[in-house]
C-alpha cells in the first residue's frame, strides 16, 4: 500500500499537466465554440476578434475564478482534516459557510447589491460574516483555553448552526425576489466576475498556499496526533493557529465571491489521500491543483450543457465528485479498515 | 551530574481533585536503564509526560542536563528526549517509513527535504528494532508487536540521548514482550542510550533492567537495584497482591501472583452471602 516517491511525483506532475490543460482548454468550450487558433491569431487581440473577446473577457477570468476557488477549498480541506484529525472536516467545519451566508443574506435583505470600489457589498458583507464566525470560534476556544481538535470542532459546529438559524430567519422575512437572490448565492456560482477581483484573489490564495505548503511536514505530524507532533519538535499551538487562520482566510475570500460551493473541499482531498497516501508534502499541492482542475471542469459542464440556462456549479460538484470518490473507495477498501 | 533531576514535582489534571504526582523526587543518571513500576494510577505515565514536557507541573520542576526542561525549546527537546506513548492510533493511514521519517523532523529546516544521511539514520533505526523488513508496508497492516517496534524506530530516528517508553509491551504476547525488552537492552548497551520504561511486567523488568522505581499513589515508594526493590513485601504493599517467589539458580527471582489481598467490595460481599 506504500506509494513510492516516484509514484507521488508522477501523480503531482500528472495533476499539474491536467490543471494546465483544463485552465486553457475549458474556456474554448461553451454554447459558442471558440477556436484556439482564432483566439491567438494576433497579439494583442483586436477588438473585433469575437473569439478572443469571449476567451479573454468572459471565459478565462471565470475559469480562473473556478480554478482559484476549487484550489483554495481543496487546500483548506486538507489542512482542516489534518489539524482536526477528522476525515469529515472540510473548509466549512469551523462555521465559515454559515457566517458568510449570513453576511450575504443580510446585504441582500438590505438591498445593498450595488458595487463599491469594484467589489459588490454582498461580497464584502459575506467576507465580514465569515470573519465574524471565525472570530467567535477562536474566542470560544481561547475562553476554554484549548485549541484541541475537539474544542475547535464543537465550537465550529455550534457557530455554524447558530448562523444557519439566523440565515433562515432573514430568509423568512425577505420578499420573493430577495429570497431567490439569497438561494442563488447560497448554492454557489461563478457567474459574475471581473479580472480585477480574480487578480486580487489569486494573490491571496497564492500566498496562503505557500504558507501552508511550508507547514507540510508539521501537518504530517499533527495529523498523526498532537502529542506525537510535540514530542517530535513541533510547537503545536502556534502551528495549529497559523494553519487554521490561513486556511480560513483563504476559504472566506473565496466564499465571499462564489458562495459556499460544497463538496470540493471534502471530496478532492480524499481522492488524493486514496491515490497517493497521506504525506502532505505531496498531498497538499496535488489536492490544490486537483481541486482547481475539478471545479473548472464542473463549471464548464454547468454553463455549457444545460442551455439556455446554467446549472449552479455547487449541484454539479456533488453529482460528479461523489461517484469518483465511491469508485476509489471500492477499489481500496483497506482505507476504511485501518 | 544526573541526566534528569525531578525535584519536588506535583501534578494534577485540571478536572481532577486528587494529585497524580505528589512532591516526587527522583534522579536518573546518564546511561541508566530504569523501569517505572506500580499499579494503574500510580503516576508512571504522568511522570513520563512531565519528563518530555507534554504537561506542565503545578509545583516543582524537571531539570534536564542541569537546566530546567521548560527552558529548552521543543525542537531542542526533541533532539535529546524521545518518547513513545502507549496505544497510538493514526486517523489517516501512514506507511512505516513515513512514521520513522517523522523522527528526523527536529533536524530539518523548514524547506529542507530529507537527505541521504537522514534516510540512513531511519534505516538503521528500523534495523536496530528488527523492523527493516516491513519498512514499505502500511502501519495499519502490522501486528501489535510490529507497530511497537516501528514507533520505537521513529523515536530512535530522533538520535536522542534518552528514550522514554510508556508501557511498550501493552497487549503484546509473551515472545513479543521478551523481544521488545531485548531490543531495549541492546539499545542501552550498544547505543549508550539512557532508557526509562514504564511497565507492568515485574519479571521482565527485573530481568532486563538495571534499576527500578516502584511508585504508589503519585510517590516513589522504593527505588534501587531490582533485587532490592522487587521483594514480596514491596509487591504486597504496592500492588496489593500476594506472590510466590521462585528462585532459579543464579538467576533473578520470578514472581507468580497468588491472590489479590483482602480488598473486597461491599457488593461482592453481599453477593457471596446471598448465594
Coordinates of C-alpha atoms in Angstrom, one line a residue:
Chain A
X1 CA 0.0 0.0 0.0
X2 CA 3.0 2.2 0.3
X3 CA 3.4 4.6 -2.6
X4 CA 7.0 5.3 -3.6
X5 CA 8.4 8.8 -4.2
X6 CA 8.3 8.1 -7.9
X7 CA 4.5 7.4 -7.9
X8 CA 3.8 10.5 -5.8
X9 CA 6.0 12.7 -8.1
X10 CA 4.3 11.2 -11.1
X11 CA 0.8 12.0 -9.7
X12 CA 1.9 15.5 -8.9
X13 CA 3.2 16.1 -12.5
X14 CA 0.1 14.5 -14.0
X15 CA -2.2 16.8 -11.9
X16 CA -0.1 19.8 -12.9
X17 CA -0.5 18.9 -16.6
X18 CA -4.2 18.3 -16.2
X19 CA -4.5 21.7 -14.4
X20 CA -2.8 23.5 -17.2
X21 CA -4.8 21.7 -19.9
X22 CA -8.1 22.4 -18.2
X23 CA -7.1 26.0 -17.5
X24 CA -6.7 26.8 -21.2
X25 CA -8.9 24.2 -22.6
X26 CA -12.1 24.8 -20.8
X27 CA -12.6 28.4 -22.0
X28 CA -12.8 27.0 -25.5
X29 CA -15.9 25.1 -24.6
X30 CA -19.3 26.6 -24.3
X31 CA -22.6 27.4 -26.0
X32 CA -20.4 29.2 -28.6
X33 CA -17.4 27.2 -29.5
X34 CA -14.2 29.2 -29.6
X35 CA -11.2 28.3 -31.8
X36 CA -7.8 28.3 -30.2
X37 CA -6.2 29.3 -33.5
X38 CA -8.5 32.3 -33.9
X39 CA -8.0 33.5 -30.3
X40 CA -4.3 33.8 -30.8
X41 CA -4.5 35.0 -34.4
X42 CA -2.9 38.3 -33.5
X43 CA -1.4 39.7 -30.3
X44 CA -2.8 41.8 -28.7
X45 CA -6.1 40.5 -29.9
X46 CA -8.1 43.1 -31.9
X47 CA -11.5 44.3 -30.5
X48 CA -13.4 42.8 -33.4
X49 CA -12.0 39.3 -32.9
X50 CA -15.1 37.8 -31.3
X51 CA -13.4 34.5 -30.3
X52 CA -10.6 36.4 -28.5
X53 CA -13.2 38.7 -26.7
X54 CA -15.2 35.7 -25.4
X55 CA -12.0 33.9 -24.4
X56 CA -10.2 36.7 -22.6
X57 CA -13.1 38.9 -21.2
X58 CA -15.6 36.3 -20.3
X59 CA -14.5 32.7 -20.1
X60 CA -10.8 32.9 -18.9
X61 CA -11.5 35.1 -15.8
X62 CA -14.4 32.9 -14.9
X63 CA -12.3 29.8 -15.4
X64 CA -9.6 31.3 -13.3
X65 CA -12.0 32.0 -10.6
X66 CA -13.2 28.4 -10.7
X67 CA -9.5 27.3 -10.5
X68 CA -8.8 29.5 -7.5
X69 CA -12.0 28.6 -5.7
X70 CA -11.5 24.8 -6.2
X71 CA -7.8 25.1 -5.3
X72 CA -8.4 27.0 -2.1
X73 CA -11.3 24.8 -1.0
X74 CA -9.3 21.6 -1.6
X75 CA -6.2 23.0 0.1
X76 CA -8.1 24.3 3.1
X77 CA -10.0 20.9 3.3
X78 CA -6.6 19.1 3.6
X79 CA -5.5 21.4 6.3
X80 CA -8.7 21.2 8.4
X81 CA -8.7 17.4 8.1
X82 CA -5.1 17.2 9.3
X83 CA -5.3 19.7 12.1
X84 CA -8.7 18.5 13.4
X85 CA -7.6 14.8 12.7
X86 CA -11.1 14.3 11.2
X87 CA -11.6 12.8 7.8
X88 CA -15.0 14.5 7.6
X89 CA -13.7 18.0 8.2
X90 CA -14.0 20.4 5.3
X91 CA -13.3 24.2 4.8
X92 CA -16.8 24.9 6.3
X93 CA -16.3 22.9 9.5
X94 CA -15.3 26.0 11.5
X95 CA -18.5 27.9 10.6
X96 CA -17.2 29.8 7.6
X97 CA -20.2 28.8 5.4
X98 CA -22.8 29.8 8.0
X99 CA -21.1 33.1 8.7
X100 CA -20.6 34.2 5.1
X101 CA -24.1 33.1 4.1
X102 CA -25.4 35.3 7.0
X103 CA -23.4 38.3 5.8
X104 CA -24.6 37.8 2.2
X105 CA -28.3 37.4 3.0
X106 CA -28.2 40.5 5.3
X107 CA -26.7 42.5 2.4
X108 CA -29.4 41.2 0.0
X109 CA -32.2 41.9 2.5
X110 CA -30.9 45.5 3.0
X111 CA -30.8 45.9 -0.8
X112 CA -27.0 46.6 -0.8
X113 CA -26.4 44.9 -4.1
X114 CA -24.5 47.8 -5.7
X115 CA -20.8 47.9 -6.4
X116 CA -18.4 49.8 -4.2
X117 CA -14.7 50.1 -5.1
X118 CA -15.0 47.3 -7.6
X119 CA -16.5 44.9 -5.0
X120 CA -20.1 44.0 -4.5
X121 CA -21.3 44.9 -1.0
X122 CA -22.7 41.3 -0.8
X123 CA -19.2 40.1 -1.2
X124 CA -17.9 42.4 1.4
X125 CA -20.7 41.5 3.9
X126 CA -20.2 37.8 3.3
X127 CA -16.4 38.2 4.0
X128 CA -17.1 40.0 7.2
X129 CA -19.7 37.4 8.1
X130 CA -17.0 34.7 7.6
X131 CA -14.5 36.6 9.7
X132 CA -17.2 37.0 12.4
X133 CA -17.8 33.3 12.6
X134 CA -14.1 32.5 12.8
X135 CA -13.6 35.2 15.5
X136 CA -16.4 33.6 17.5
X137 CA -14.9 30.1 17.2
X138 CA -11.5 31.3 18.2
X139 CA -12.9 33.3 21.1
X140 CA -14.8 30.2 22.3
X141 CA -11.6 28.2 22.1
X142 CA -9.4 30.7 23.9
X143 CA -12.2 31.1 26.5
X144 CA -11.9 27.4 27.1
X145 CA -8.1 27.7 26.9
X146 CA -7.9 24.9 24.4
X147 CA -7.1 24.7 20.8
X148 CA -7.5 21.0 20.7
X149 CA -9.2 19.3 17.7
X150 CA -12.4 18.5 19.6
X151 CA -12.8 22.0 21.1
X152 CA -12.5 23.7 17.7
X153 CA -14.7 21.1 16.0
X154 CA -17.5 21.5 18.5
X155 CA -17.2 25.3 18.6
X156 CA -17.3 25.4 14.8
X157 CA -20.4 23.2 14.5
X158 CA -22.2 25.2 17.2
X159 CA -21.4 28.6 15.5
X160 CA -22.4 27.2 12.1
X161 CA -25.8 26.1 13.4
X162 CA -26.3 29.5 15.0
X163 CA -25.6 31.3 11.8
X164 CA -27.7 28.9 9.8
X165 CA -30.6 29.7 12.1
X166 CA -30.1 33.4 11.5
X167 CA -29.9 32.8 7.7
X168 CA -33.3 31.1 7.9
X169 CA -34.7 33.9 9.9
X170 CA -33.5 36.5 7.4
X171 CA -34.8 34.3 4.6
X172 CA -38.2 34.1 6.2
X173 CA -38.7 37.9 6.4
X174 CA -37.3 38.5 2.9
X175 CA -39.6 39.1 -0.1
X176 CA -39.8 36.8 -3.1
X177 CA -37.1 38.4 -5.3
X178 CA -34.7 38.7 -2.3
X179 CA -35.3 35.1 -1.3
X180 CA -34.4 34.0 -4.9
X181 CA -31.2 36.0 -4.8
X182 CA -30.4 34.5 -1.4
X183 CA -30.8 30.9 -2.6
X184 CA -28.9 31.7 -5.7
X185 CA -26.0 33.0 -3.6
X186 CA -26.1 30.1 -1.2
X187 CA -25.9 27.4 -3.8
X188 CA -22.7 28.8 -5.0
X189 CA -21.9 30.0 -8.5
X190 CA -19.1 31.6 -10.5
X191 CA -21.1 33.7 -13.0
X192 CA -20.3 37.3 -12.3
X193 CA -16.6 38.1 -12.3
X194 CA -14.1 40.7 -13.3
X195 CA -10.4 40.5 -13.9
X196 CA -9.6 42.8 -11.0
X197 CA -11.2 40.6 -8.4
X198 CA -9.6 37.4 -9.9
X199 CA -6.2 39.0 -9.7
X200 CA -6.6 40.1 -6.1
X201 CA -8.0 36.7 -5.1
X202 CA -5.1 34.9 -6.9
X203 CA -2.5 36.8 -4.9
X204 CA -4.2 36.0 -1.6
X205 CA -4.7 32.3 -2.4
X206 CA -1.1 32.0 -3.8
X207 CA 0.4 33.4 -0.6
X208 CA -1.8 31.3 1.6
X209 CA -0.9 28.2 -0.3
X210 CA 2.8 28.8 0.0
X211 CA 2.5 29.3 3.8
X212 CA 0.6 26.1 4.1
X213 CA 3.0 24.2 1.9
X214 CA 5.8 25.3 4.1
X215 CA 4.0 23.7 7.0
X216 CA 3.5 20.4 5.2
X217 CA 5.8 18.4 7.4
X218 CA 4.2 19.8 10.5
X219 CA 0.8 18.9 9.1
X220 CA 2.1 15.3 8.7
X221 CA 2.9 15.2 12.3
X222 CA -0.2 17.0 13.5
X223 CA -2.4 14.6 11.5
X224 CA -0.8 11.8 13.4
X225 CA -1.5 13.3 16.8
X226 CA -0.9 16.5 18.8
X227 CA 1.2 14.8 21.4
X228 CA 3.3 13.0 18.9
X229 CA 3.9 16.2 16.9
X230 CA 5.0 17.9 20.1
X231 CA 7.5 15.3 21.1
X232 CA 8.9 15.3 17.6
X233 CA 9.6 19.0 18.0
X234 CA 6.5 20.9 16.6
X235 CA 5.4 23.9 18.5
X236 CA 1.8 22.6 18.2
X237 CA -0.4 25.5 19.3
X238 CA 1.5 28.0 17.2
X239 CA 1.3 25.8 14.1
X240 CA -2.3 24.9 14.6
X241 CA -3.4 28.5 14.9
X242 CA -1.3 29.6 11.9
X243 CA -2.6 26.8 9.7
X244 CA -6.2 27.3 10.6
X245 CA -6.2 31.1 10.3
X246 CA -4.5 30.9 6.8
X247 CA -6.9 28.2 5.6
X248 CA -9.9 30.0 7.0
X249 CA -8.9 33.3 5.4
X250 CA -8.5 31.6 2.0
X251 CA -11.9 30.0 2.4
X252 CA -13.6 33.2 3.4
X253 CA -12.1 35.1 0.5
X254 CA -13.4 32.5 -2.0
X255 CA -16.8 32.0 -0.4
X256 CA -17.4 35.8 -0.4
X257 CA -17.0 35.8 -4.2
X258 CA -18.6 32.5 -5.2
X259 CA -20.9 31.4 -2.3
X260 CA -20.3 28.2 -0.4
X261 CA -19.6 25.6 -3.1
X262 CA -20.0 22.3 -1.4
X263 CA -18.0 19.1 -1.6
X264 CA -14.8 20.2 -3.4
X265 CA -13.1 20.6 0.0
X266 CA -14.1 17.2 1.2
X267 CA -14.0 15.0 -1.9
X268 CA -10.8 16.1 -3.7
X269 CA -8.6 15.6 -0.6
X270 CA -10.0 12.1 -0.1
X271 CA -9.5 11.2 -3.8
X272 CA -5.8 12.1 -3.4
X273 CA -5.5 10.5 0.0
X274 CA -6.6 7.3 -1.6
X275 CA -4.4 7.7 -4.5
X276 CA -1.0 8.8 -3.1
X277 CA -1.4 8.4 0.7
X278 CA -1.2 11.0 3.5
X279 CA 2.1 12.7 3.0
X280 CA 1.2 16.4 3.0
X281 CA 4.3 17.4 1.1
X282 CA 2.6 15.8 -2.0
X283 CA -1.0 15.7 -0.8
X284 CA -1.2 19.5 -0.4
X285 CA 0.0 20.5 -3.9
X286 CA -1.8 17.6 -5.6
X287 CA -5.0 18.3 -3.9
X288 CA -4.8 22.1 -4.5
X289 CA -4.2 21.7 -8.3
X290 CA -6.7 18.8 -8.5
X291 CA -9.4 20.9 -6.7
X292 CA -8.8 23.7 -9.2
X293 CA -9.0 21.4 -12.2
X294 CA -12.1 19.7 -10.9
X295 CA -14.0 22.9 -10.3
X296 CA -13.0 24.2 -13.8
X297 CA -14.5 21.1 -15.3
X298 CA -17.6 21.2 -13.2
X299 CA -18.2 24.9 -14.1
X300 CA -17.6 24.2 -17.8
X301 CA -20.2 21.5 -17.7
X302 CA -22.6 23.6 -15.7
X303 CA -22.5 26.5 -18.1
X304 CA -22.3 24.6 -21.4
X305 CA -24.5 21.6 -21.5
X306 CA -27.8 22.8 -19.9
X307 CA -28.6 25.6 -22.3
X308 CA -30.2 28.1 -22.4
X309 CA -29.8 28.5 -18.7
X310 CA -27.0 27.3 -16.3
X311 CA -27.0 24.7 -13.5
X312 CA -25.5 26.0 -10.2
X313 CA -21.9 24.6 -10.1
X314 CA -22.5 23.6 -6.4
X315 CA -25.0 21.0 -7.6
X316 CA -22.6 19.5 -10.1
X317 CA -19.6 19.2 -7.8
X318 CA -21.5 16.7 -5.7
X319 CA -23.0 14.9 -8.7
X320 CA -19.6 14.5 -10.4
X321 CA -17.4 14.1 -7.3
X322 CA -19.3 11.5 -5.3
X323 CA -19.1 8.7 -7.9
X324 CA -15.3 9.3 -8.3
X325 CA -14.9 9.0 -4.5
X326 CA -17.0 5.9 -4.3
X327 CA -15.2 4.2 -7.1
X328 CA -11.8 4.8 -5.4
X329 CA -13.3 3.7 -2.1
X330 CA -14.4 0.4 -3.5
X331 CA -11.0 -0.1 -5.1
X332 CA -9.1 0.5 -1.9
X333 CA -11.3 -0.9 0.9
X334 CA -8.3 -1.1 3.2
X335 CA -8.6 2.7 3.6
X336 CA -11.6 2.1 5.8
X337 CA -10.2 -0.8 7.7
X338 CA -7.3 1.0 9.4
Chain B
X1 CA 25.5 15.5 37.2
X2 CA 22.4 13.3 36.7
X3 CA 20.7 13.5 33.3
X4 CA 17.3 14.0 34.8
X5 CA 16.5 15.5 38.1
X6 CA 12.9 15.5 39.2
X7 CA 12.6 18.0 42.1
X8 CA 9.6 18.1 44.3
X9 CA 7.2 17.5 41.4
X10 CA 3.5 17.7 41.9
X11 CA 0.9 17.4 39.1
X12 CA -2.8 17.1 38.9
X13 CA -5.2 17.2 35.9
X14 CA -7.5 20.3 35.9
X15 CA -10.6 18.2 36.1
X16 CA -9.3 16.0 38.9
X17 CA -9.2 16.9 42.6
X18 CA -6.5 14.4 43.6
X19 CA -2.9 14.6 42.7
X20 CA -1.4 12.3 40.1
X21 CA 2.1 13.0 41.4
X22 CA 2.8 14.3 44.8
X23 CA 6.1 16.0 45.7
X24 CA 8.0 13.4 43.8
X25 CA 11.8 13.4 43.8
X26 CA 13.9 11.2 41.6
X27 CA 17.2 11.4 39.7
X28 CA 18.1 9.4 36.6
X29 CA 21.8 9.0 35.8
X30 CA 23.2 9.3 32.3
X31 CA 23.3 5.7 30.8
X32 CA 20.7 4.3 33.2
X33 CA 18.3 1.6 32.3
X34 CA 15.4 2.3 34.5
X35 CA 11.9 0.8 35.0
X36 CA 8.9 2.6 36.5
X37 CA 6.7 0.1 38.2
X38 CA 3.4 0.5 40.1
X39 CA -0.3 -0.1 39.9
X40 CA -2.6 1.8 37.5
X41 CA -2.9 5.4 38.6
X42 CA 0.4 5.4 40.4
X43 CA 1.7 8.2 38.2
X44 CA 4.1 6.4 35.9
X45 CA 2.7 7.7 32.6
X46 CA 2.2 11.2 34.1
X47 CA 5.8 11.2 35.2
X48 CA 7.0 10.3 31.7
X49 CA 4.8 13.1 30.2
X50 CA 6.3 15.6 32.6
X51 CA 9.8 14.4 31.7
X52 CA 9.2 15.1 28.0
X53 CA 7.4 18.3 28.6
X54 CA 3.9 17.3 27.4
X55 CA 2.4 18.5 30.7
X56 CA 3.5 21.3 33.0
X57 CA 3.7 20.6 36.7
X58 CA 1.8 22.7 39.2
X59 CA 4.8 22.6 41.6
X60 CA 8.4 21.6 41.4
X61 CA 10.4 21.2 38.2
X62 CA 12.2 18.8 35.9
X63 CA 15.8 19.5 35.4
X64 CA 17.5 18.0 32.3
X65 CA 21.2 18.2 31.8
X66 CA 21.4 20.7 34.6
X67 CA 18.9 23.1 33.1
X68 CA 15.1 23.5 33.7
X69 CA 13.3 21.4 31.0
X70 CA 10.8 24.2 30.3
X71 CA 13.6 26.5 29.1
X72 CA 14.5 24.0 26.4
X73 CA 12.7 24.8 23.0
X74 CA 10.5 22.0 21.7
X75 CA 12.9 21.3 18.8
X76 CA 16.0 21.1 21.0
X77 CA 14.0 18.8 23.4
X78 CA 13.0 16.5 20.5
X79 CA 16.7 16.1 19.6
X80 CA 17.6 14.9 23.0
X81 CA 14.5 13.3 24.5
X82 CA 12.4 10.7 22.6
X83 CA 9.1 9.5 23.9
X84 CA 6.9 6.6 22.8
X85 CA 3.3 7.0 24.0
X86 CA 1.1 4.0 24.6
X87 CA -1.6 2.8 22.1
X88 CA -1.0 5.2 19.3
X89 CA -3.7 5.3 16.6
X90 CA -3.4 7.2 13.3
X91 CA -6.6 8.7 11.8
X92 CA -5.0 8.8 8.4
X93 CA -3.1 5.7 7.3
X94 CA 0.7 6.1 7.0
X95 CA 3.4 3.9 5.8
X96 CA 6.1 2.6 8.2
X97 CA 8.8 4.7 6.5
X98 CA 6.7 7.9 6.8
X99 CA 6.3 7.3 10.5
X100 CA 10.0 6.6 11.1
X101 CA 11.0 9.7 9.0
X102 CA 8.9 11.8 11.4
X103 CA 11.7 11.3 13.8
X104 CA 14.0 13.4 11.7
X105 CA 11.7 16.4 12.0
X106 CA 13.7 18.3 14.7
X107 CA 16.8 18.2 12.5
X108 CA 15.3 19.5 9.2
X109 CA 15.0 23.1 8.2
X110 CA 11.6 24.4 7.0
X111 CA 12.2 23.8 3.3
X112 CA 15.0 21.2 3.6
X113 CA 14.0 17.8 2.4
X114 CA 15.2 14.5 4.0
X115 CA 18.9 13.9 2.9
X116 CA 20.8 10.7 2.3
X117 CA 22.1 10.8 5.9
X118 CA 18.6 11.2 7.3
X119 CA 17.4 8.2 5.3
X120 CA 20.4 6.2 6.5
X121 CA 19.6 7.0 10.1
X122 CA 16.0 5.9 9.6
X123 CA 17.0 2.6 8.0
X124 CA 19.5 2.0 10.8
X125 CA 16.8 2.8 13.4
X126 CA 14.5 0.2 11.8
X127 CA 17.2 -2.4 11.6
X128 CA 18.1 -1.9 15.3
X129 CA 14.4 -2.5 16.1
X130 CA 14.2 -5.6 13.9
X131 CA 11.7 -3.8 11.7
X132 CA 13.6 -3.2 8.5
X133 CA 11.7 -6.0 6.7
X134 CA 8.4 -4.1 6.8
X135 CA 9.6 -0.6 6.0
X136 CA 7.5 -0.5 2.9
X137 CA 4.3 -1.6 4.5
X138 CA 1.4 0.4 5.8
X139 CA 1.4 0.8 9.6
X140 CA -2.3 -0.3 9.7
X141 CA -1.4 -3.7 8.4
X142 CA 1.1 -4.5 11.1
X143 CA 0.6 -6.6 14.3
X144 CA 0.8 -5.0 17.7
X145 CA 4.4 -6.1 18.3
X146 CA 5.5 -4.9 14.9
X147 CA 3.8 -1.5 15.4
X148 CA 5.5 -1.0 18.7
X149 CA 8.9 -1.7 17.1
X150 CA 8.1 0.9 14.3
X151 CA 7.2 3.5 16.9
X152 CA 10.4 2.7 18.8
X153 CA 12.4 3.1 15.5
X154 CA 10.7 6.5 14.9
X155 CA 11.9 7.6 18.4
X156 CA 15.4 6.3 17.6
X157 CA 15.4 8.3 14.4
X158 CA 15.5 11.4 16.6
X159 CA 19.0 10.2 17.7
X160 CA 18.1 11.1 21.3
X161 CA 20.2 10.8 24.4
X162 CA 17.3 9.4 26.4
X163 CA 14.3 7.2 25.5
X164 CA 11.1 7.3 27.5
X165 CA 8.7 4.4 26.8
X166 CA 5.2 4.2 28.2
X167 CA 4.1 0.6 28.6
X168 CA 5.7 -0.6 25.4
X169 CA 4.7 -4.2 25.9
X170 CA 1.0 -3.4 26.4
X171 CA -1.2 -6.1 24.8
X172 CA 1.8 -8.0 23.3
X173 CA 2.2 -11.7 23.6
X174 CA 5.0 -13.2 25.7
X175 CA 7.5 -13.7 22.9
X176 CA 7.0 -10.1 21.6
X177 CA 7.3 -8.8 25.2
X178 CA 10.7 -10.5 25.5
X179 CA 11.8 -9.4 22.0
X180 CA 11.0 -5.8 22.9
X181 CA 12.9 -5.9 26.2
X182 CA 15.8 -7.5 24.4
X183 CA 15.8 -4.6 21.9
X184 CA 15.6 -2.1 24.7
X185 CA 18.6 -3.7 26.4
X186 CA 20.5 -3.8 23.2
X187 CA 19.9 -0.1 22.5
X188 CA 21.1 0.7 26.0
X189 CA 24.2 -1.4 25.7
X190 CA 25.2 -0.8 22.1
X191 CA 23.9 2.8 21.5
X192 CA 24.6 4.1 25.0
X193 CA 21.1 5.3 25.4
X194 CA 19.5 6.2 28.7
X195 CA 16.2 4.4 28.8
X196 CA 13.2 4.8 31.1
X197 CA 10.4 2.3 30.8
X198 CA 7.0 2.4 32.5
X199 CA 5.8 -1.2 32.7
X200 CA 3.6 -3.7 34.5
X201 CA 5.9 -6.6 33.7
X202 CA 7.6 -7.2 37.0
X203 CA 9.5 -10.3 35.9
X204 CA 10.8 -8.8 32.6
X205 CA 11.7 -5.6 34.3
X206 CA 13.6 -7.4 37.0
X207 CA 15.5 -9.5 34.4
X208 CA 16.2 -6.8 31.8
X209 CA 16.5 -3.5 33.6
X210 CA 19.3 -2.2 35.9
X211 CA 17.3 0.0 38.2
X212 CA 13.7 0.0 39.3
X213 CA 11.5 2.7 40.7
X214 CA 8.4 1.5 42.4
X215 CA 5.6 4.0 42.6
X216 CA 2.4 4.2 44.6
X217 CA -0.2 7.0 44.8
X218 CA 1.9 9.5 43.0
X219 CA 5.0 9.0 45.1
X220 CA 8.2 7.0 44.9
X221 CA 7.8 4.0 47.2
X222 CA 11.1 2.3 46.6
X223 CA 14.0 2.5 44.2
X224 CA 17.2 0.8 43.5
X225 CA 18.6 -2.5 42.1
X226 CA 15.8 -4.9 41.0
X227 CA 16.8 -7.4 43.8
X228 CA 16.4 -4.7 46.4
X229 CA 13.1 -3.3 45.0
X230 CA 11.3 -6.4 43.9
X231 CA 10.6 -8.1 47.1
X232 CA 7.4 -10.0 48.1
X233 CA 6.9 -7.4 50.8
X234 CA 7.1 -4.4 48.4
X235 CA 4.9 -6.1 45.9
X236 CA 2.5 -6.8 48.6
X237 CA 2.3 -3.2 49.8
X238 CA 2.3 -1.5 46.4
X239 CA 0.4 -3.9 44.1
X240 CA -1.8 -5.4 46.8
X241 CA -1.3 -9.0 45.6
X242 CA 0.3 -11.9 47.3
X243 CA 3.1 -13.5 45.3
X244 CA 5.2 -16.7 45.3
X245 CA 8.8 -16.2 44.7
X246 CA 10.6 -18.7 42.5
X247 CA 14.4 -18.6 42.6
X248 CA 16.2 -20.2 39.8
X249 CA 19.9 -21.0 40.5
X250 CA 22.0 -17.9 39.9
X251 CA 19.1 -16.1 38.1
X252 CA 16.8 -13.4 39.0
X253 CA 13.8 -14.4 41.2
X254 CA 10.4 -14.8 39.5
X255 CA 7.1 -13.8 41.0
X256 CA 3.9 -15.7 40.5
X257 CA 0.8 -13.9 41.6
X258 CA -1.3 -16.0 44.0
X259 CA -4.2 -13.9 45.0
X260 CA -5.4 -10.4 45.5
X261 CA -5.3 -9.0 49.0
X262 CA -8.3 -8.6 51.3
X263 CA -9.9 -5.7 49.4
X264 CA -13.4 -6.9 48.7
X265 CA -16.1 -4.5 47.6
X266 CA -19.3 -4.4 49.7
X267 CA -21.4 -5.6 46.7
X268 CA -19.2 -8.7 46.3
X269 CA -19.5 -9.5 50.0
X270 CA -23.3 -9.2 49.8
X271 CA -23.3 -11.4 46.7
X272 CA -21.3 -14.1 48.5
X273 CA -23.6 -14.1 51.5
X274 CA -26.7 -14.2 49.3
X275 CA -25.5 -17.3 47.5

